[in-house]
Short mmCIF file of C-alpha atoms in Angstrom, two decimals:
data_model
loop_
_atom_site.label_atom_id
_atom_site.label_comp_id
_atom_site.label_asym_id
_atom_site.label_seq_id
_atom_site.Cartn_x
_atom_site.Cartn_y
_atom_site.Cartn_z
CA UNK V 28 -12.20 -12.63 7.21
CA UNK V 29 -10.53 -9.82 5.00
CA UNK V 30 -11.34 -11.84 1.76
CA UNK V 31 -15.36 -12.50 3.22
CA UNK V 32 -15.26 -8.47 3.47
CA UNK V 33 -13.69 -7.69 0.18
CA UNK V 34 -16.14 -9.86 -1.46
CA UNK V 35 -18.80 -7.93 0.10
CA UNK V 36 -16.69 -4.98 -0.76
CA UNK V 37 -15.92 -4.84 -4.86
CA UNK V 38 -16.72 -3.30 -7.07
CA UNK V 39 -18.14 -0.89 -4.56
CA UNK V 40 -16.39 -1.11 -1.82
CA UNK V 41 -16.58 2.42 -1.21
CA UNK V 42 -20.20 2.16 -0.08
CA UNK V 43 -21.70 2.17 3.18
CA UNK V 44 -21.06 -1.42 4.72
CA UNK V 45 -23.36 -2.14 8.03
CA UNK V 46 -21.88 -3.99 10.63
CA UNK V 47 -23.60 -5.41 14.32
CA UNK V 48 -21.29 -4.59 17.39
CA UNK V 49 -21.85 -4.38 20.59
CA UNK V 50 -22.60 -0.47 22.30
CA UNK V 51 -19.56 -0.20 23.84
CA UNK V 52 -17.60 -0.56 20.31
CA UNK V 53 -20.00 1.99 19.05
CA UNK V 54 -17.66 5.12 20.02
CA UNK V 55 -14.67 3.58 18.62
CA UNK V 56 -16.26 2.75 15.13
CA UNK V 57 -17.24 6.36 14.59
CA UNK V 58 -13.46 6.82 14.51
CA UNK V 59 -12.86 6.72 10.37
CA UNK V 60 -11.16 4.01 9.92
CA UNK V 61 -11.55 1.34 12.99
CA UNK V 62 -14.19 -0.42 11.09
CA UNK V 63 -11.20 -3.25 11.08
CA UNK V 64 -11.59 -3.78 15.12
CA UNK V 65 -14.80 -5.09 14.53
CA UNK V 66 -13.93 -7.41 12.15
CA UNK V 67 -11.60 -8.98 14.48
CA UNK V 68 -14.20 -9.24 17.08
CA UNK V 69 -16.53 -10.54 14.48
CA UNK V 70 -13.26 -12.82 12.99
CA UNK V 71 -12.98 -14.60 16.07
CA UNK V 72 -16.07 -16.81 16.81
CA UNK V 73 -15.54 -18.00 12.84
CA UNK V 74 -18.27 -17.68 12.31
CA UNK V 75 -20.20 -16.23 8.99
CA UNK V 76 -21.29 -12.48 8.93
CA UNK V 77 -24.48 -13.03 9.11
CA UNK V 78 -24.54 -15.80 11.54
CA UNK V 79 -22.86 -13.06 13.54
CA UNK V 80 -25.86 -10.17 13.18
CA UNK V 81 -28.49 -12.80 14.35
CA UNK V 82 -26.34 -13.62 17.34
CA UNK V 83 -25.43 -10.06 18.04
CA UNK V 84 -29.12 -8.73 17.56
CA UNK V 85 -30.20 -11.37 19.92
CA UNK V 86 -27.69 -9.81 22.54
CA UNK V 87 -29.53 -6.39 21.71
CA UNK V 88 -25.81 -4.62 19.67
CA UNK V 89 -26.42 -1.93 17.85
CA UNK V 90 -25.58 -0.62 14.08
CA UNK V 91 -23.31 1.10 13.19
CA UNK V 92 -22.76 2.39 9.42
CA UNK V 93 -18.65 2.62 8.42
CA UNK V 94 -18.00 3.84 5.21
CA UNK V 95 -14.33 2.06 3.64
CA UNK V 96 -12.39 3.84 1.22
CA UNK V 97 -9.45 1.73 1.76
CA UNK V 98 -9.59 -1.99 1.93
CA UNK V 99 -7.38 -5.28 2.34
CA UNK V 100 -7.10 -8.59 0.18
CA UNK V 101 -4.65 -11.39 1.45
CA UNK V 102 -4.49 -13.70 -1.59
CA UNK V 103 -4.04 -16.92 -0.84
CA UNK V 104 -3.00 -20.52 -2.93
CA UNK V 105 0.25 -19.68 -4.68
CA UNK V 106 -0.21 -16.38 -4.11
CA UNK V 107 -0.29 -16.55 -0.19
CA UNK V 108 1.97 -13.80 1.01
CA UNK V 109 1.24 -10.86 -1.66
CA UNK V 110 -1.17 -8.67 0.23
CA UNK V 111 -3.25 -5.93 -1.95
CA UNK V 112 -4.30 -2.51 -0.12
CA UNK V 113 -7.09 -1.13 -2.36
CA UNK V 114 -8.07 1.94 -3.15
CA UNK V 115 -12.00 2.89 -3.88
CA UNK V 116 -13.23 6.18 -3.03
CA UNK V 117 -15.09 6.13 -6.04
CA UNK V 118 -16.71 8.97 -6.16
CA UNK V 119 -13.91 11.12 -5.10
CA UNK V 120 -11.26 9.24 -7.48
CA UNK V 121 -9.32 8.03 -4.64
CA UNK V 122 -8.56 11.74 -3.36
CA UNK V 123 -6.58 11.78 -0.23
CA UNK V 124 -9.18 13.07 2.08
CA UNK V 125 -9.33 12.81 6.17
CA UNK V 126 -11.12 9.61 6.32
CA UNK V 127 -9.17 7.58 3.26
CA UNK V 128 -5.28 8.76 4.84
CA UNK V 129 -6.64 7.38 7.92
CA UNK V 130 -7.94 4.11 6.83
CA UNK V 131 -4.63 3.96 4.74
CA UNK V 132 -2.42 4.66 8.08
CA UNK V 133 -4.37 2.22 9.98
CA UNK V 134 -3.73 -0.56 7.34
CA UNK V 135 -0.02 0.01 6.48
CA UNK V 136 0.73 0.01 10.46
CA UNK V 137 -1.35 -3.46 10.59
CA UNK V 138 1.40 -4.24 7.95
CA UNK V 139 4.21 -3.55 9.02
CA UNK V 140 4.11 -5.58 11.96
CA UNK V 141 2.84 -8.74 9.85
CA UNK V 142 5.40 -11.24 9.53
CA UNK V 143 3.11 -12.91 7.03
CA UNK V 144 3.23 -10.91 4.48
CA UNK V 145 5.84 -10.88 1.50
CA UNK V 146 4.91 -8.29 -0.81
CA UNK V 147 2.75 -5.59 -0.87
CA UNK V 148 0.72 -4.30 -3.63
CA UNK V 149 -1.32 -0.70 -3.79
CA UNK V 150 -4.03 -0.65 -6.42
CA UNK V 151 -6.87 0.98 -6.99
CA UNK V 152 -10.47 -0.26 -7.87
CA UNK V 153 -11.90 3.38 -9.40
CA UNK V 154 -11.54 2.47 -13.29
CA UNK V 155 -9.34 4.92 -14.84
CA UNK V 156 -8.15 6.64 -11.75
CA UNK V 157 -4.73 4.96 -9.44
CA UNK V 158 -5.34 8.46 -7.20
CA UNK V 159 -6.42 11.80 -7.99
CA UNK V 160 -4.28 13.42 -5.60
CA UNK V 161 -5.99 16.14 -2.79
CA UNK V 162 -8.82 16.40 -1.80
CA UNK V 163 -9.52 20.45 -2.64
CA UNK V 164 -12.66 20.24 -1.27
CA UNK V 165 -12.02 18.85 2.23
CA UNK V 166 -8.71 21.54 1.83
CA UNK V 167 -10.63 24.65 0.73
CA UNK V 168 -12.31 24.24 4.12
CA UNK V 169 -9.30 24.35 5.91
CA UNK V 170 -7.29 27.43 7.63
CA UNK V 171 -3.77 27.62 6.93
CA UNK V 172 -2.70 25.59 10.57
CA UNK V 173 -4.97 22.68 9.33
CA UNK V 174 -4.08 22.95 5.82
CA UNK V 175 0.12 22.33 7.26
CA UNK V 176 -1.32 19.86 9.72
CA UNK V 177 -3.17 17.67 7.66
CA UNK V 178 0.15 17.80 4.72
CA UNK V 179 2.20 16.20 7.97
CA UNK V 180 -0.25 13.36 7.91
CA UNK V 181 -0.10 13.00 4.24
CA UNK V 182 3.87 12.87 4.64
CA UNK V 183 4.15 11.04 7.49
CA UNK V 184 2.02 8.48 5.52
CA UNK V 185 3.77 8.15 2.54
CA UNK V 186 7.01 7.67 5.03
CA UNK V 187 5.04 4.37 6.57
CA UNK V 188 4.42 3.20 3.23
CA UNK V 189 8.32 3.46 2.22
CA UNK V 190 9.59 2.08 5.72
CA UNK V 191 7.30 -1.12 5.42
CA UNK V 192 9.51 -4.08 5.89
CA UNK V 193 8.44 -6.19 3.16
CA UNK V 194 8.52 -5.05 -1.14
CA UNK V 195 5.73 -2.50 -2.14
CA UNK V 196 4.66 -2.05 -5.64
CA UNK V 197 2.36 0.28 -6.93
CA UNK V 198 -0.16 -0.68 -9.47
CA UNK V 199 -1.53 2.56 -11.70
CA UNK V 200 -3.77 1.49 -14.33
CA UNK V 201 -4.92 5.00 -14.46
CA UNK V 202 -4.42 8.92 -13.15
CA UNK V 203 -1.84 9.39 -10.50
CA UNK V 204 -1.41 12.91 -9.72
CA UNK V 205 0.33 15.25 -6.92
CA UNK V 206 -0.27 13.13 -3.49
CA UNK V 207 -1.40 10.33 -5.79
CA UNK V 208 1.94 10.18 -7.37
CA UNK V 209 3.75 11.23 -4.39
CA UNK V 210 2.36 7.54 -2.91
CA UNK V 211 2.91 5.53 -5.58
CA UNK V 212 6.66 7.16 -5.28
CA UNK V 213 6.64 6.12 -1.76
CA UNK V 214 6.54 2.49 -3.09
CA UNK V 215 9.37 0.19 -3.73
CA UNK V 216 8.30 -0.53 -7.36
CA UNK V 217 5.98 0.89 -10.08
CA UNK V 218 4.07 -0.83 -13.02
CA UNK V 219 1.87 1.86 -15.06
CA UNK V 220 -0.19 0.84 -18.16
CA UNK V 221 1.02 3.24 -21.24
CA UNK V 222 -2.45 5.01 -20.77
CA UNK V 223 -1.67 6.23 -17.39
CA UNK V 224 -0.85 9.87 -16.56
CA UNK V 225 1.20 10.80 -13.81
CA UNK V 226 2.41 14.24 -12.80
CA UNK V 227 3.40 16.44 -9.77
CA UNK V 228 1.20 19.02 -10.35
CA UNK V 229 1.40 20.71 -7.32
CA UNK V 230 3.03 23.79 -8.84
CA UNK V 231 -0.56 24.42 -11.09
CA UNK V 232 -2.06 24.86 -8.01
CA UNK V 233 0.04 27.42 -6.23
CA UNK V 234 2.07 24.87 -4.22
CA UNK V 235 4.75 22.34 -4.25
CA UNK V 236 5.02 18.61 -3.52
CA UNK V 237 4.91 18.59 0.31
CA UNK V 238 4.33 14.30 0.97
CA UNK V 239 7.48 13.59 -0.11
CA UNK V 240 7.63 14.52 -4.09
CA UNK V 241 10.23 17.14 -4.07
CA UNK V 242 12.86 14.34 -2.39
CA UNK V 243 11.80 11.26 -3.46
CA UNK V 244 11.50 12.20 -7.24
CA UNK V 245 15.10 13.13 -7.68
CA UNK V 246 16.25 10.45 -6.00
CA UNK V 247 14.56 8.31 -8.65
CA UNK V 248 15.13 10.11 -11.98
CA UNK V 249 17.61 12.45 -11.04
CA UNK V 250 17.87 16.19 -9.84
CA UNK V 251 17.57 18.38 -13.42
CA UNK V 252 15.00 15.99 -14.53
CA UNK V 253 13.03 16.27 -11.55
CA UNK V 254 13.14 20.14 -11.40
CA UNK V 255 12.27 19.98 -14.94
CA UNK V 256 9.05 18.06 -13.81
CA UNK V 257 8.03 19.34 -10.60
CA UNK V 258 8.96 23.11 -12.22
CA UNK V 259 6.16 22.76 -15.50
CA UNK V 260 3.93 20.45 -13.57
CA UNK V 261 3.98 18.15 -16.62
CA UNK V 262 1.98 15.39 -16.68
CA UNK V 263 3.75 12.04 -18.70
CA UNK V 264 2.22 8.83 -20.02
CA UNK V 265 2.86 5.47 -18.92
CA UNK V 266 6.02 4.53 -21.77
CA UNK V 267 7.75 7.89 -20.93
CA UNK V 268 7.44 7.52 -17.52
CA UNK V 269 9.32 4.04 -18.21
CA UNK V 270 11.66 5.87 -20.23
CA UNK V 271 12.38 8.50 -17.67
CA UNK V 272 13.19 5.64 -15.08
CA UNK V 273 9.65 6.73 -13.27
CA UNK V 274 8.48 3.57 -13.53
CA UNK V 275 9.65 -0.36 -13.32
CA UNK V 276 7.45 -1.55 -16.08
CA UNK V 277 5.01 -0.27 -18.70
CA UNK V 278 2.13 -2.26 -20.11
CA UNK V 279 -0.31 -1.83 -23.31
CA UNK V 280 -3.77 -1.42 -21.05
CA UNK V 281 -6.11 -4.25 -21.42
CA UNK V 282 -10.19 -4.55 -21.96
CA UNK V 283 -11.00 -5.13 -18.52
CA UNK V 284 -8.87 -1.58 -17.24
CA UNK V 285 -6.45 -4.01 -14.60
CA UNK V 286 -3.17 -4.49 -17.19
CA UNK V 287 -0.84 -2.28 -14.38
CA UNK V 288 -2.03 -4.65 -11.94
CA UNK V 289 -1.73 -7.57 -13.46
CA UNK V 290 1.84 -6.90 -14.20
CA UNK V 291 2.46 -5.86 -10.38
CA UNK V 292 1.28 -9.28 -9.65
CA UNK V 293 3.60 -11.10 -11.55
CA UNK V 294 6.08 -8.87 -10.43
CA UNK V 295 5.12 -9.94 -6.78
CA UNK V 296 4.92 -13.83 -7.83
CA UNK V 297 8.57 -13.21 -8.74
CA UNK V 298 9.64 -12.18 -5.69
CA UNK V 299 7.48 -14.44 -3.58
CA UNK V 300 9.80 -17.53 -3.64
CA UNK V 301 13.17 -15.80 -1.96
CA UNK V 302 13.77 -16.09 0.54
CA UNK V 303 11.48 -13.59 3.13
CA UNK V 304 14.35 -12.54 5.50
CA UNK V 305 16.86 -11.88 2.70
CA UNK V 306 14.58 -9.84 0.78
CA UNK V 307 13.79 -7.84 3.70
CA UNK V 308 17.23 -7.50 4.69
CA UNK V 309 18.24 -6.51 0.99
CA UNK V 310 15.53 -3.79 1.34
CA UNK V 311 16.56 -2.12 4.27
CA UNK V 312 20.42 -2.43 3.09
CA UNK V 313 19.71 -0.44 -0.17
CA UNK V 314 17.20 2.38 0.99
CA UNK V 315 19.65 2.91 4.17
CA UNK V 316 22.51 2.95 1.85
CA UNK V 317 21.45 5.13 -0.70
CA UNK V 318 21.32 8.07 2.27
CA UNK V 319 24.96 8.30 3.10
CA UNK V 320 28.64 8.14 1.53
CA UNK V 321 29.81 4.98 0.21
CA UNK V 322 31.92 3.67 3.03
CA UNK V 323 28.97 4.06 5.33
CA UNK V 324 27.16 2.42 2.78
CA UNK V 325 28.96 -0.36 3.01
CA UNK V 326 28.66 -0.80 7.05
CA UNK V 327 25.29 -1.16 6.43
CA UNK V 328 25.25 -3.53 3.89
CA UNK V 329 28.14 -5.63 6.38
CA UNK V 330 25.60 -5.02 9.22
CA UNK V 331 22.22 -6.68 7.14
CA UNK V 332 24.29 -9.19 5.91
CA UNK V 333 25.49 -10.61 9.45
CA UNK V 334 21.68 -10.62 10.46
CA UNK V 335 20.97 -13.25 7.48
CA UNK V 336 23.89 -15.45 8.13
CA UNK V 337 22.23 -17.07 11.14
CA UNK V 338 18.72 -17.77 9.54
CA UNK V 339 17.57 -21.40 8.47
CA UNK V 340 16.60 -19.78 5.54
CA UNK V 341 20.35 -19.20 4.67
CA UNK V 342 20.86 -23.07 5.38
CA UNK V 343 17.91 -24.44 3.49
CA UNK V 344 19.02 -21.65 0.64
CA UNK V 345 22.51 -23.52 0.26
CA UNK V 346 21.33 -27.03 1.23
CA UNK V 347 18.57 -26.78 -1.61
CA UNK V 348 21.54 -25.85 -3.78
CA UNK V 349 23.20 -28.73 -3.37
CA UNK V 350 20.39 -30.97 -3.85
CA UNK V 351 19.49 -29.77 -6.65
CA UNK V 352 15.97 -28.72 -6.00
CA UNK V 353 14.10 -25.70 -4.81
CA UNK V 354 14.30 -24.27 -1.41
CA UNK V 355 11.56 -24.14 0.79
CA UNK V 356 11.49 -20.75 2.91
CA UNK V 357 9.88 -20.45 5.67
CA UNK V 358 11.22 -16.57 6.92
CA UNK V 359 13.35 -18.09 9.57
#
């Protein structure tokens, strides 16, 4: 159903989408965000959308308008398992306004409790743009409690994205600046075309990274480097933010705008044979690990590694071994 919707969705996904529910859902959908609860009650008569509306307008539903900003896309074929969360407030450049973090928190939740999924991919369908960062409009209309408050959310977002379970990786085929940046930090892995510009800005504007920047940045590249960055604001390109060890992977951008992306996908079709478990487990083992001392470190590395011993993964991992072929994983 989330492919029949994106479909409907791209390039424009960011426009107004109608959907027939019932009266009773009405309230719920006016919540930004829960358009997805509808799908589901759409989803499970499989039937087509618009065999739905006639049979829902016969039972006298009503309309109700949702406007997306964030969507899903579960590939499927060889590709079944990578899972892309797009990005297209198009006319606001992706800018982390109320109704996009919301849509975004309701999606990586849905996520993180999806055994399904492998990898994750964040990418953004506004040509040019990964994500602008704020939204200074929606700020400039907030006090100073509401302006703290809604930072929290931010945070607290880009904290589900780098707790998800499963390998994240964070296309930007285009501007990624302050919060926009600060999520694409938040992810595992990073593929930027050379064109890209990325930059915690934050300190142009009178303030400093507050989702996560200020910590997660010198973690990455380092403390001097970092203060040198977040200190100047600078803005880098996508080779030196290779260089600098911002990014994974740095790509000459292509004709059609997607060259970030389509490197983030073969980085996800790499990872997509191990074994699910394992890679999970390896996950959790390194961004535990990288918090405390070395000999703590290493508890928690013995601790991950006892919970993939038992696994039929484990078995079929060493049994295709032996034979001579390739495994077969089936996250077990």
């Amino acid at each position: 159903m989330a492919s029949v919707l994106y479909r409907l969705a791209v390039p424009r996904c960011s426009l107004l989408r109608s959907l027939t529910v019932p009266r009773w859902e009405t309230q719920r959908l006016k919540h930004p965000g829960l358009h997805r609860d509808a799908t589901k009650l759409l989803a499970g008569e499989n039937r087509s959308l618009a065999a739905c509306s006639r049979a829902d307008s016969r039972s006298q539903h009503t309309a109700v308008e949702v406007s997306v900003e964030v969507d899903l896309k579960r590939l499927e074929g060889q590709d079944k398992g990578i899972v892309e969360v797009l990005m297209c407030r198009h006319r606001a450049r992706n800018a982390l306004g109320h109704t996009f973090v919301s849509q975004m928190r309701e999606l990586v939740s849905t996520l993180s409790h999806d055994s399904a999924v492998r990898v994750v991919i964040f990418r953004s369908l506004v040509p040019g743009v990964f994500c602008a960062g704020a939204d200074l409009k929606e700020r400039a209309l907030m006090d100073n409690s509401e302006s703290d408050l809604f930072v929290q959310s931010l945070r607290s977002l880009m904290s589900q994205i780098a707790v998800l379970p499963t390998p994240t990786v964070a296309a930007m085929d285009g501007v990624a600046l302050g919060g926009g940046l600060e999520l694409a930090l938040a992810c595992d892995l990073r593929t930027a075309s050379t064109s890209a510009q990325m930059g915690l800005i934050e300190t142009t504007r009178g303030l400093l990274p507050g989702a996560g920047g200020s910590q997660r940045l010198p973690r990455m590249v380092g403390v001097t480097l970092a203060k040198e960055l977040i200190f100047t604001g600078r803005r880098v390109g996508g080779q030196t933010a290779l260089e600098l060890g911002l990014v994974n992977r740095a790509v000459e951008q292509n004709q059609s705008g997607d060259a970030a992306y389509k490197e983030a996908l073969a980085l996800a079709r790499e990872i997509l044979p191990q074994a699910p478990f394992a890679v999970r487990m390896a996950k959790e083992a390194i961004n535990r690990g990288v918090e405390v001392d070395i000999g703590s470190a290493m508890a928690i590395e013995r601790l991950c590694y006892a919970r993939v011993i038992p696994t039929r993964d484990r078995q079929e991992g060493m049994a295709a071994f032996i034979e001579k072929r390739q495994p077969r994983y089936t996250g077990e």
